[in-house]
Short mmCIF file of C-alpha atoms and ligand atoms in Angstrom, two decimals:
data_model
loop_
_atom_site.label_atom_id
_atom_site.label_comp_id
_atom_site.label_asym_id
_atom_site.label_seq_id
_atom_site.Cartn_x
_atom_site.Cartn_y
_atom_site.Cartn_z
CA UNK A 1 2.97 -54.30 66.99
CA UNK A 2 1.45 -51.21 68.56
CA UNK A 3 -2.24 -52.06 68.77
CA UNK A 4 -5.41 -52.71 66.83
CA UNK A 5 -7.56 -50.65 64.48
CA UNK A 6 -11.18 -51.50 63.67
CA UNK A 7 -11.70 -52.34 59.99
CA UNK A 8 -15.18 -50.85 60.17
CA UNK A 9 -15.22 -47.75 62.46
CA UNK A 10 -11.42 -47.18 62.70
CA UNK A 11 -11.44 -47.09 66.52
CA UNK A 12 -8.02 -47.87 67.97
CA UNK A 13 -7.06 -50.22 70.87
CA UNK A 14 -3.59 -50.54 72.38
CA UNK A 15 -1.50 -53.71 72.20
CA UNK A 16 -2.71 -54.92 75.61
CA UNK A 17 -6.28 -55.28 74.35
CA UNK A 18 -7.20 -58.92 74.94
CA UNK A 19 -10.42 -59.41 72.96
CA UNK A 20 -10.89 -60.08 69.26
CA UNK A 21 -13.61 -57.67 68.13
CA UNK A 22 -13.96 -53.88 68.23
CA UNK A 23 -15.55 -52.89 71.57
CA UNK A 24 -17.27 -49.91 69.90
CA UNK A 25 -18.98 -51.57 66.93
CA UNK A 26 -18.17 -55.31 66.96
CA UNK A 27 -16.14 -54.99 63.75
CA UNK A 28 -13.03 -57.02 62.95
CA UNK A 29 -9.69 -55.69 64.13
CA UNK A 30 -6.51 -55.18 62.15
CA UNK A 31 -3.15 -55.25 63.94
CA UNK A 32 -1.08 -52.09 63.46
CA UNK A 33 2.68 -51.63 63.53
CA UNK A 34 5.19 -48.87 64.06
CA UNK A 35 6.68 -48.90 60.57
CA UNK A 36 9.38 -46.41 61.55
CA UNK A 37 10.67 -48.85 64.18
CA UNK A 38 10.52 -51.75 61.72
CA UNK A 39 12.59 -49.88 59.13
CA UNK A 40 15.63 -50.16 61.42
CA UNK A 41 14.99 -53.89 61.80
CA UNK A 42 14.76 -55.00 58.21
CA UNK A 43 18.37 -54.61 57.13
CA UNK A 44 19.40 -57.83 55.47
CA UNK A 45 15.86 -58.97 54.74
CA UNK A 46 16.83 -59.76 51.16
CA UNK A 47 19.92 -61.84 51.88
CA UNK A 48 19.94 -65.47 50.81
CA UNK A 49 19.40 -67.85 53.69
CA UNK A 50 17.15 -70.78 54.49
CA UNK A 51 13.62 -69.52 54.54
CA UNK A 52 10.50 -70.20 56.49
CA UNK A 53 7.48 -68.22 57.54
CA UNK A 54 9.42 -66.40 60.20
CA UNK A 55 12.19 -64.96 58.09
CA UNK A 56 10.07 -61.83 58.22
CA UNK A 57 9.97 -61.58 62.02
CA UNK A 58 10.07 -57.76 62.21
CA UNK A 59 6.61 -57.71 60.61
CA UNK A 60 5.07 -60.27 62.96
CA UNK A 61 3.06 -59.72 66.16
CA UNK A 62 4.40 -62.74 68.07
CA UNK A 63 7.58 -63.56 69.99
CA UNK A 64 10.41 -65.71 68.63
CA UNK A 65 8.26 -67.90 66.37
CA UNK A 66 11.30 -69.58 64.86
CA UNK A 67 12.29 -71.17 68.12
CA UNK A 68 8.89 -72.66 68.80
CA UNK A 69 7.50 -74.13 65.59
CA UNK A 70 9.47 -77.05 64.17
CA UNK A 71 7.60 -77.21 60.85
CA UNK A 72 8.65 -75.45 57.65
CA UNK A 73 5.65 -73.25 57.01
CA UNK A 74 5.56 -70.81 54.10
CA UNK A 75 8.63 -70.27 51.90
CA UNK A 76 6.60 -71.91 49.13
CA UNK A 77 7.75 -71.59 45.51
CA UNK A 78 6.60 -68.98 43.01
CA UNK A 79 6.59 -70.74 39.64
CA UNK A 80 6.74 -69.03 36.26
CA UNK A 81 3.80 -70.87 34.64
CA UNK A 82 4.79 -70.20 31.03
CA UNK A 83 2.81 -72.95 29.30
CA UNK A 84 -0.31 -72.18 31.30
CA UNK A 85 0.01 -68.44 30.65
CA UNK A 86 0.75 -68.83 26.95
CA UNK A 87 -2.43 -70.90 26.52
CA UNK A 88 -4.29 -67.61 27.15
CA UNK A 89 -1.72 -65.31 25.54
CA UNK A 90 -0.18 -64.17 28.84
CA UNK A 91 3.58 -63.70 29.05
CA UNK A 92 4.11 -63.23 32.80
CA UNK A 93 1.90 -65.65 34.69
CA UNK A 94 3.10 -67.04 38.02
CA UNK A 95 1.67 -69.62 40.42
CA UNK A 96 2.31 -69.21 44.14
CA UNK A 97 2.21 -72.87 45.12
CA UNK A 98 0.88 -72.90 48.67
CA UNK A 99 -0.07 -76.57 48.32
CA UNK A 100 3.47 -77.21 49.59
CA UNK A 101 2.73 -76.14 53.15
CA UNK A 102 2.79 -78.90 55.82
CA UNK A 103 -0.96 -79.57 55.71
CA UNK A 104 -1.08 -78.69 51.98
CA UNK A 105 -2.90 -75.37 52.16
CA UNK A 106 -2.33 -71.65 52.77
CA UNK A 107 -4.08 -72.02 56.12
CA UNK A 108 -0.84 -73.12 57.77
CA UNK A 109 0.38 -69.53 57.59
CA UNK A 110 -2.53 -68.39 59.75
CA UNK A 111 -2.36 -71.39 62.08
CA UNK A 112 1.32 -70.74 62.76
CA UNK A 113 0.84 -67.16 63.89
CA UNK A 114 -2.37 -67.94 65.80
CA UNK A 115 -0.64 -70.78 67.64
CA UNK A 116 2.33 -68.57 68.53
CA UNK A 117 -0.13 -66.05 69.89
CA UNK A 118 -1.89 -68.78 71.87
CA UNK A 119 1.48 -69.77 73.35
CA UNK A 120 2.29 -66.12 74.12
CA UNK A 121 -0.87 -65.87 76.25
CA UNK A 122 -0.58 -69.36 77.75
CA UNK A 123 -3.58 -70.99 76.04
CA UNK A 124 -3.63 -74.81 76.04
CA UNK A 125 -6.60 -75.52 73.79
CA UNK A 126 -7.19 -73.88 70.42
CA UNK A 127 -10.48 -74.10 68.58
CA UNK A 128 -11.39 -73.35 65.00
CA UNK A 129 -14.38 -73.36 62.71
CA UNK A 130 -13.45 -74.52 59.25
CA UNK A 131 -14.76 -75.62 55.89
CA UNK A 132 -11.97 -78.21 56.17
CA UNK A 133 -8.55 -76.72 55.46
CA UNK A 134 -8.26 -74.44 58.49
CA UNK A 135 -9.19 -77.41 60.67
CA UNK A 136 -6.65 -79.79 59.20
CA UNK A 137 -4.09 -76.99 59.34
CA UNK A 138 -4.70 -76.10 62.99
CA UNK A 139 -4.58 -79.80 63.85
CA UNK A 140 -1.26 -80.13 62.03
CA UNK A 141 0.52 -77.17 63.63
CA UNK A 142 -0.95 -77.92 67.08
CA UNK A 143 0.38 -81.47 66.79
CA UNK A 144 3.84 -80.12 66.06
CA UNK A 145 3.92 -78.14 69.32
CA UNK A 146 1.77 -80.37 71.54
CA UNK A 147 -1.29 -78.17 71.98
CA UNK A 148 -4.87 -79.45 71.93
CA UNK A 149 -7.01 -78.61 68.89
CA UNK A 150 -10.80 -78.66 68.66
CA UNK A 151 -12.12 -78.43 65.10
CA UNK A 152 -15.68 -77.58 64.09
CA UNK A 153 -16.52 -78.46 60.47
CA UNK A 154 -19.71 -78.82 58.47
CA UNK A 155 -20.73 -82.47 58.17
CA UNK A 156 -20.18 -82.25 54.40
CA UNK A 157 -16.45 -81.35 54.58
CA UNK A 158 -14.31 -83.46 52.20
CA UNK A 159 -13.16 -86.67 53.80
CA UNK A 160 -9.45 -86.01 53.11
CA UNK A 161 -9.50 -82.83 55.19
CA UNK A 162 -11.36 -84.52 58.07
CA UNK A 163 -8.98 -87.46 57.94
CA UNK A 164 -5.97 -85.15 58.10
CA UNK A 165 -7.37 -83.42 61.20
CA UNK A 166 -8.18 -86.74 62.88
CA UNK A 167 -4.75 -88.16 62.06
CA UNK A 168 -3.09 -85.13 63.61
CA UNK A 169 -5.00 -85.93 66.81
CA UNK A 170 -7.53 -83.10 66.87
CA UNK A 171 -11.00 -83.43 68.36
CA UNK A 172 -13.08 -83.14 65.19
CA UNK A 173 -16.72 -82.15 65.58
CA UNK A 174 -18.72 -82.51 62.36
CA UNK A 175 -21.66 -80.19 62.82
CA UNK A 176 -25.05 -81.00 61.29
CA UNK A 177 -25.27 -77.74 59.35
CA UNK A 178 -23.11 -75.58 57.10
CA UNK A 179 -19.85 -73.68 57.73
CA UNK A 180 -21.70 -70.72 59.19
CA UNK A 181 -23.40 -73.00 61.75
CA UNK A 182 -20.01 -74.49 62.63
CA UNK A 183 -18.58 -70.97 63.00
CA UNK A 184 -21.31 -69.79 65.38
CA UNK A 185 -21.05 -72.97 67.44
CA UNK A 186 -17.26 -72.60 67.68
CA UNK A 187 -17.68 -69.03 68.94
CA UNK A 188 -20.19 -70.09 71.61
CA UNK A 189 -18.26 -73.20 72.70
CA UNK A 190 -14.94 -71.32 72.88
CA UNK A 191 -16.53 -68.68 75.11
CA UNK A 192 -18.10 -71.38 77.27
CA UNK A 193 -14.96 -73.51 77.72
CA UNK A 194 -12.28 -70.79 77.57
CA UNK A 195 -10.56 -71.94 74.37
CA UNK A 196 -8.39 -69.70 72.19
CA UNK A 197 -10.47 -69.35 69.02
CA UNK A 198 -8.39 -69.30 65.84
CA UNK A 199 -11.43 -68.88 63.58
CA UNK A 200 -10.70 -66.94 60.43
CA UNK A 201 -11.52 -63.27 60.28
CA UNK A 202 -12.70 -63.14 63.87
CA UNK A 203 -9.17 -63.72 65.19
CA UNK A 204 -7.00 -60.78 64.02
CA UNK A 205 -3.83 -62.89 64.13
CA UNK A 206 -4.83 -65.08 61.17
CA UNK A 207 -4.42 -62.15 58.74
CA UNK A 208 -0.91 -61.61 60.13
CA UNK A 209 0.04 -65.12 59.02
CA UNK A 210 -1.56 -64.90 55.62
CA UNK A 211 0.13 -61.60 54.83
CA UNK A 212 3.53 -63.30 54.74
CA UNK A 213 2.59 -64.74 51.35
CA UNK A 214 2.93 -61.19 49.98
CA UNK A 215 6.48 -60.81 51.33
CA UNK A 216 7.46 -64.11 49.74
CA UNK A 217 6.10 -63.06 46.34
CA UNK A 218 7.95 -59.76 46.61
CA UNK A 219 11.16 -61.53 47.49
CA UNK A 220 10.83 -64.18 44.76
CA UNK A 221 10.34 -61.41 42.20
CA UNK A 222 13.48 -59.60 43.41
CA UNK A 223 11.47 -56.69 44.67
CA UNK A 224 9.21 -56.28 41.64
CA UNK A 225 5.53 -55.66 42.33
CA UNK A 226 3.02 -57.81 40.41
CA UNK A 227 0.34 -56.00 38.44
CA UNK A 228 -2.32 -58.23 39.95
CA UNK A 229 -2.64 -61.10 42.40
CA UNK A 230 -5.70 -63.31 42.14
CA UNK A 231 -6.89 -64.72 45.45
CA UNK A 232 -9.63 -67.32 46.00
CA UNK A 233 -12.01 -65.90 48.59
CA UNK A 234 -14.52 -67.39 50.99
CA UNK A 235 -14.27 -65.54 54.29
CA UNK A 236 -12.00 -63.00 52.61
CA UNK A 237 -9.13 -63.39 55.06
CA UNK A 238 -6.59 -64.73 52.57
CA UNK A 239 -7.31 -61.69 50.44
CA UNK A 240 -7.21 -59.13 53.25
CA UNK A 241 -3.95 -60.77 54.37
CA UNK A 242 -2.42 -60.47 50.92
CA UNK A 243 -3.30 -56.76 50.86
CA UNK A 244 -1.95 -56.26 54.38
CA UNK A 245 1.40 -57.75 53.37
CA UNK A 246 1.82 -55.27 50.54
CA UNK A 247 0.67 -52.42 52.80
CA UNK A 248 3.46 -53.42 55.22
CA UNK A 249 6.06 -53.45 52.44
CA UNK A 250 4.91 -50.01 51.30
CA UNK A 251 4.76 -48.78 54.90
CA UNK A 252 8.48 -49.43 55.38
CA UNK A 253 9.44 -48.19 51.92
CA UNK A 254 10.37 -51.53 50.32
CA UNK A 255 7.91 -50.99 47.45
CA UNK A 256 6.63 -47.78 45.92
CA UNK A 257 3.45 -49.06 44.32
CA UNK A 258 0.79 -51.65 45.10
CA UNK A 259 -0.57 -54.62 43.13
CA UNK A 260 -4.24 -54.95 42.28
CA UNK A 261 -5.77 -57.64 44.48
CA UNK A 262 -8.43 -59.57 42.55
CA UNK A 263 -11.00 -61.66 44.33
CA UNK A 264 -12.34 -64.86 42.80
CA UNK A 265 -15.39 -66.62 44.19
CA UNK A 266 -17.85 -69.22 43.04
CA UNK A 267 -20.99 -67.70 41.50
CA UNK A 268 -22.92 -69.56 44.15
CA UNK A 269 -20.87 -68.16 47.04
CA UNK A 270 -20.15 -64.60 45.97
CA UNK A 271 -20.99 -62.35 48.90
CA UNK A 272 -17.75 -60.35 48.63
CA UNK A 273 -17.88 -59.92 44.84
CA UNK A 274 -21.55 -58.94 44.99
CA UNK A 275 -20.76 -56.24 47.56
CA UNK A 276 -17.88 -54.84 45.50
CA UNK A 277 -20.09 -54.59 42.40
CA UNK A 278 -22.85 -52.94 44.38
CA UNK A 279 -20.49 -50.37 45.90
CA UNK A 280 -18.87 -49.65 42.54
CA UNK A 281 -22.25 -48.88 41.02
CA UNK A 282 -22.13 -45.78 43.27
CA UNK A 283 -19.30 -43.46 44.29
CA UNK A 284 -16.46 -45.33 46.02
CA UNK A 285 -14.20 -42.31 46.44
CA UNK A 286 -15.38 -41.33 49.92
CA UNK A 287 -16.96 -44.47 51.30
CA UNK A 288 -17.87 -44.51 54.97
CA UNK A 289 -16.76 -48.06 55.74
CA UNK A 290 -18.66 -48.15 59.02
CA UNK A 291 -21.87 -48.01 56.97
CA UNK A 292 -20.95 -50.78 54.52
CA UNK A 293 -22.58 -54.16 55.10
CA UNK A 294 -22.03 -57.46 53.33
CA UNK A 295 -25.20 -59.15 52.18
CA UNK A 296 -25.39 -62.84 53.05
CA UNK A 297 -25.76 -65.45 50.32
CA UNK A 298 -26.81 -69.11 50.37
CA UNK A 299 -23.56 -70.79 49.42
CA UNK A 300 -23.77 -74.01 47.44
CA UNK A 301 -20.56 -74.65 45.57
CA UNK A 302 -18.25 -77.53 44.72
CA UNK A 303 -15.37 -75.33 45.93
CA UNK A 304 -15.90 -76.20 49.59
CA UNK A 305 -12.97 -74.09 50.81
CA UNK A 306 -14.73 -70.93 49.66
CA UNK A 307 -18.33 -71.97 50.44
CA UNK A 308 -19.42 -69.27 52.86
CA UNK A 309 -22.80 -67.59 53.46
CA UNK A 310 -21.46 -64.73 55.57
CA UNK A 311 -17.79 -63.87 54.96
CA UNK A 312 -16.22 -63.33 58.38
CA UNK A 313 -13.52 -61.04 57.03
CA UNK A 314 -15.70 -59.68 54.26
CA UNK A 315 -15.40 -55.99 54.99
CA UNK A 316 -11.59 -56.04 55.09
CA UNK A 317 -11.59 -57.98 51.81
CA UNK A 318 -14.01 -55.58 50.11
CA UNK A 319 -11.87 -52.65 51.25
CA UNK A 320 -8.74 -54.32 49.88
CA UNK A 321 -10.30 -54.97 46.47
CA UNK A 322 -11.66 -51.45 46.14
CA UNK A 323 -8.59 -49.68 47.51
CA UNK A 324 -6.27 -51.72 45.28
CA UNK A 325 -8.45 -51.29 42.17
CA UNK A 326 -8.83 -55.07 41.84
CA UNK A 327 -11.49 -57.09 40.09
CA UNK A 328 -14.25 -59.02 41.86
CA UNK A 329 -14.91 -62.13 39.82
CA UNK A 330 -17.52 -64.87 40.15
CA UNK A 331 -17.09 -68.19 38.36
CA UNK A 332 -19.68 -70.91 37.64
CA UNK A 333 -18.83 -74.18 39.37
CA UNK A 334 -18.43 -76.05 36.08
CA UNK A 335 -15.67 -73.63 35.04
CA UNK A 336 -13.94 -74.07 38.41
CA UNK A 337 -13.94 -77.84 37.88
CA UNK A 338 -12.61 -77.50 34.31
CA UNK A 339 -9.79 -75.34 35.61
CA UNK A 340 -8.43 -78.15 37.84
CA UNK A 341 -7.02 -80.45 35.12
CA UNK A 342 -6.17 -77.45 32.91
CA UNK A 343 -3.91 -75.94 35.54
CA UNK A 344 -2.48 -79.35 36.40
CA UNK A 345 -1.76 -80.32 32.77
CA UNK A 346 -0.12 -77.04 31.84
CA UNK A 347 1.84 -76.32 35.01
CA UNK A 348 2.40 -79.47 37.06
CA UNK A 349 0.57 -77.97 40.02
CA UNK A 350 -2.54 -79.87 41.23
CA UNK A 351 -5.14 -77.54 42.80
CA UNK A 352 -8.28 -78.23 44.79
CA UNK A 353 -11.40 -76.51 43.36
CA UNK A 354 -10.93 -73.22 45.25
CA UNK A 355 -7.27 -73.10 44.25
CA UNK A 356 -8.16 -73.66 40.58
CA UNK A 357 -10.59 -70.73 40.66
CA UNK A 358 -7.86 -68.08 40.06
CA UNK A 359 -7.02 -69.76 36.75
CA UNK A 360 -10.71 -69.73 35.80
CA UNK A 361 -10.65 -66.02 36.70
CA UNK A 362 -7.65 -65.41 34.43
CA UNK A 363 -9.56 -66.93 31.52
CA UNK A 364 -12.62 -64.83 32.27
CA UNK A 365 -10.51 -61.66 32.43
CA UNK A 366 -8.72 -62.52 29.18
CA UNK A 367 -12.04 -63.00 27.46
CA UNK A 368 -13.39 -59.73 28.94
CA UNK A 369 -10.10 -57.98 27.97
CA UNK A 370 -9.58 -56.71 31.53
CA UNK A 371 -6.09 -58.25 31.62
CA UNK A 372 -3.23 -57.48 29.26
CA UNK A 373 -0.72 -59.90 27.73
CA UNK A 374 2.30 -58.36 29.48
CA UNK A 375 0.83 -57.95 32.95
CA UNK A 376 2.69 -59.69 35.74
CA UNK A 377 -0.05 -61.89 37.20
CA UNK A 378 0.19 -64.13 40.26
CA UNK A 379 -2.43 -66.81 40.97
CA UNK A 380 -2.51 -67.99 44.56
CA UNK A 381 -2.87 -71.78 44.57
CA UNK A 382 -4.24 -72.11 48.07
CA UNK A 383 -4.77 -75.87 48.52
CA UNK A 384 -3.81 -79.23 47.05
CA UNK A 385 -6.00 -81.25 44.71
CA UNK A 386 -5.36 -84.26 46.94
CA UNK A 387 -7.63 -82.65 49.53
CA UNK A 388 -10.70 -83.17 47.34
CA UNK A 389 -9.98 -85.94 44.89
CA UNK A 390 -13.67 -86.45 44.14
CA UNK A 391 -14.01 -83.00 42.57
CA UNK A 392 -10.82 -83.39 40.56
CA UNK A 393 -12.05 -86.76 39.33
CA UNK A 394 -15.29 -85.21 38.05
CA UNK A 395 -13.19 -83.05 35.72
CA UNK A 396 -10.26 -85.36 34.98
CA UNK A 397 -12.29 -88.52 34.37
CA UNK A 398 -11.42 -92.20 34.91
CA UNK A 399 -8.41 -94.23 33.78
CA UNK A 400 -8.77 -96.71 30.92
CA UNK A 401 -9.13 -100.24 32.22
CA UNK A 402 -7.43 -102.80 29.95
CA UNK A 403 -6.36 -106.44 29.84
CA UNK A 404 -2.69 -107.05 30.71
CA UNK A 405 -1.51 -107.42 27.09
CA UNK A 406 0.46 -105.34 24.61
CA UNK A 407 -2.36 -105.83 22.10
CA UNK A 408 -4.73 -104.11 24.49
CA UNK A 409 -2.32 -101.15 24.74
CA UNK A 410 -1.99 -101.06 20.93
CA UNK A 411 -5.75 -101.09 20.60
CA UNK A 412 -6.07 -98.12 22.96
CA UNK A 413 -3.35 -96.19 21.11
CA UNK A 414 -5.13 -96.76 17.80
CA UNK A 415 -8.52 -95.71 19.14
CA UNK A 416 -7.05 -92.64 20.80
CA UNK A 417 -4.78 -91.76 17.81
CA UNK A 418 -1.79 -91.62 20.18
ZN1 ZN B 501 -15.36 -50.59 65.31
#
């Protein structure tokens, strides 16, 4: 790590800089590396050995993470989802199953690096604003290392995510308001009480955790580069992290081309997609990123993990989509819900609504003919269906209730033609 570069105005700070936002314009910061120095450090990166998040230490901005975090974070499987893909005529569809992280979402990647950073600077209390998953994730990783976590969530967050955070021992503050209210309160309270704020987008270290997902995909594909990776997007940090990971791999010469990074959002929470479409209606060749703004929306979607009015890492995400040539897709909520049991039935992976959205995006792209049958496509499955059983139930329905008799079973089989 050599310093920070502003995503908006490109101003540079050195590695000793202790704040989170660009002092010139207030933009988000992106951590930069000396790729030439890393090149000498990555010999043996592809050898077979037990994996976790920190197998990629040369690319990380924190010290000795392996020795400090006892949980297995990352190293999640990349499944060839043949039945799911074939249902839409695709021959190379993969699911990156991030439901298998310790708290069952991609957020553990960001929590791990943010907590290592907190330990590096001696912080005792870590705060986060969250739609639910980042909170349960921070609580989980903090519990593993014995740090104190304070979690701000909207009052409406799904009960499973709140219960996870409470069980892990976090102080959980359910704010009367939406995610954006929780975010602003977390900022103010962290400044007031001196907490290390892990909030997504604002804290540049979260992207450094999420980017590791890209290295794992690259490794699982034996160094092949996917044609496109579809990322569910609320704040945009998972997406900007995915792009950053591939930029790192290209920076050190491990890949020679880049995947398209596609964004999928709910139609009713589509600030990033809206901005991409607006910019693409003009000339994107020489955009002055310091002049680009993201228009707020009024989010109201069943996919709580991506329900965001003002995406806190929106600019970095918009840049990643445009620079990678990716699609910006918005999906109606009913199609997101339908995608939950479809993905589950045809792959064995059970997604929460946000994590089902990439599959809904695949179907939309197939129908719009923006995706080809042979493309190597990766859907990021960012959180488990068990985190929001109510939404899954709306799409999957109820079990059949029967008397305890074989005749009752026979009757059901006849009525259902089974
Ligand atoms: Zn700036």
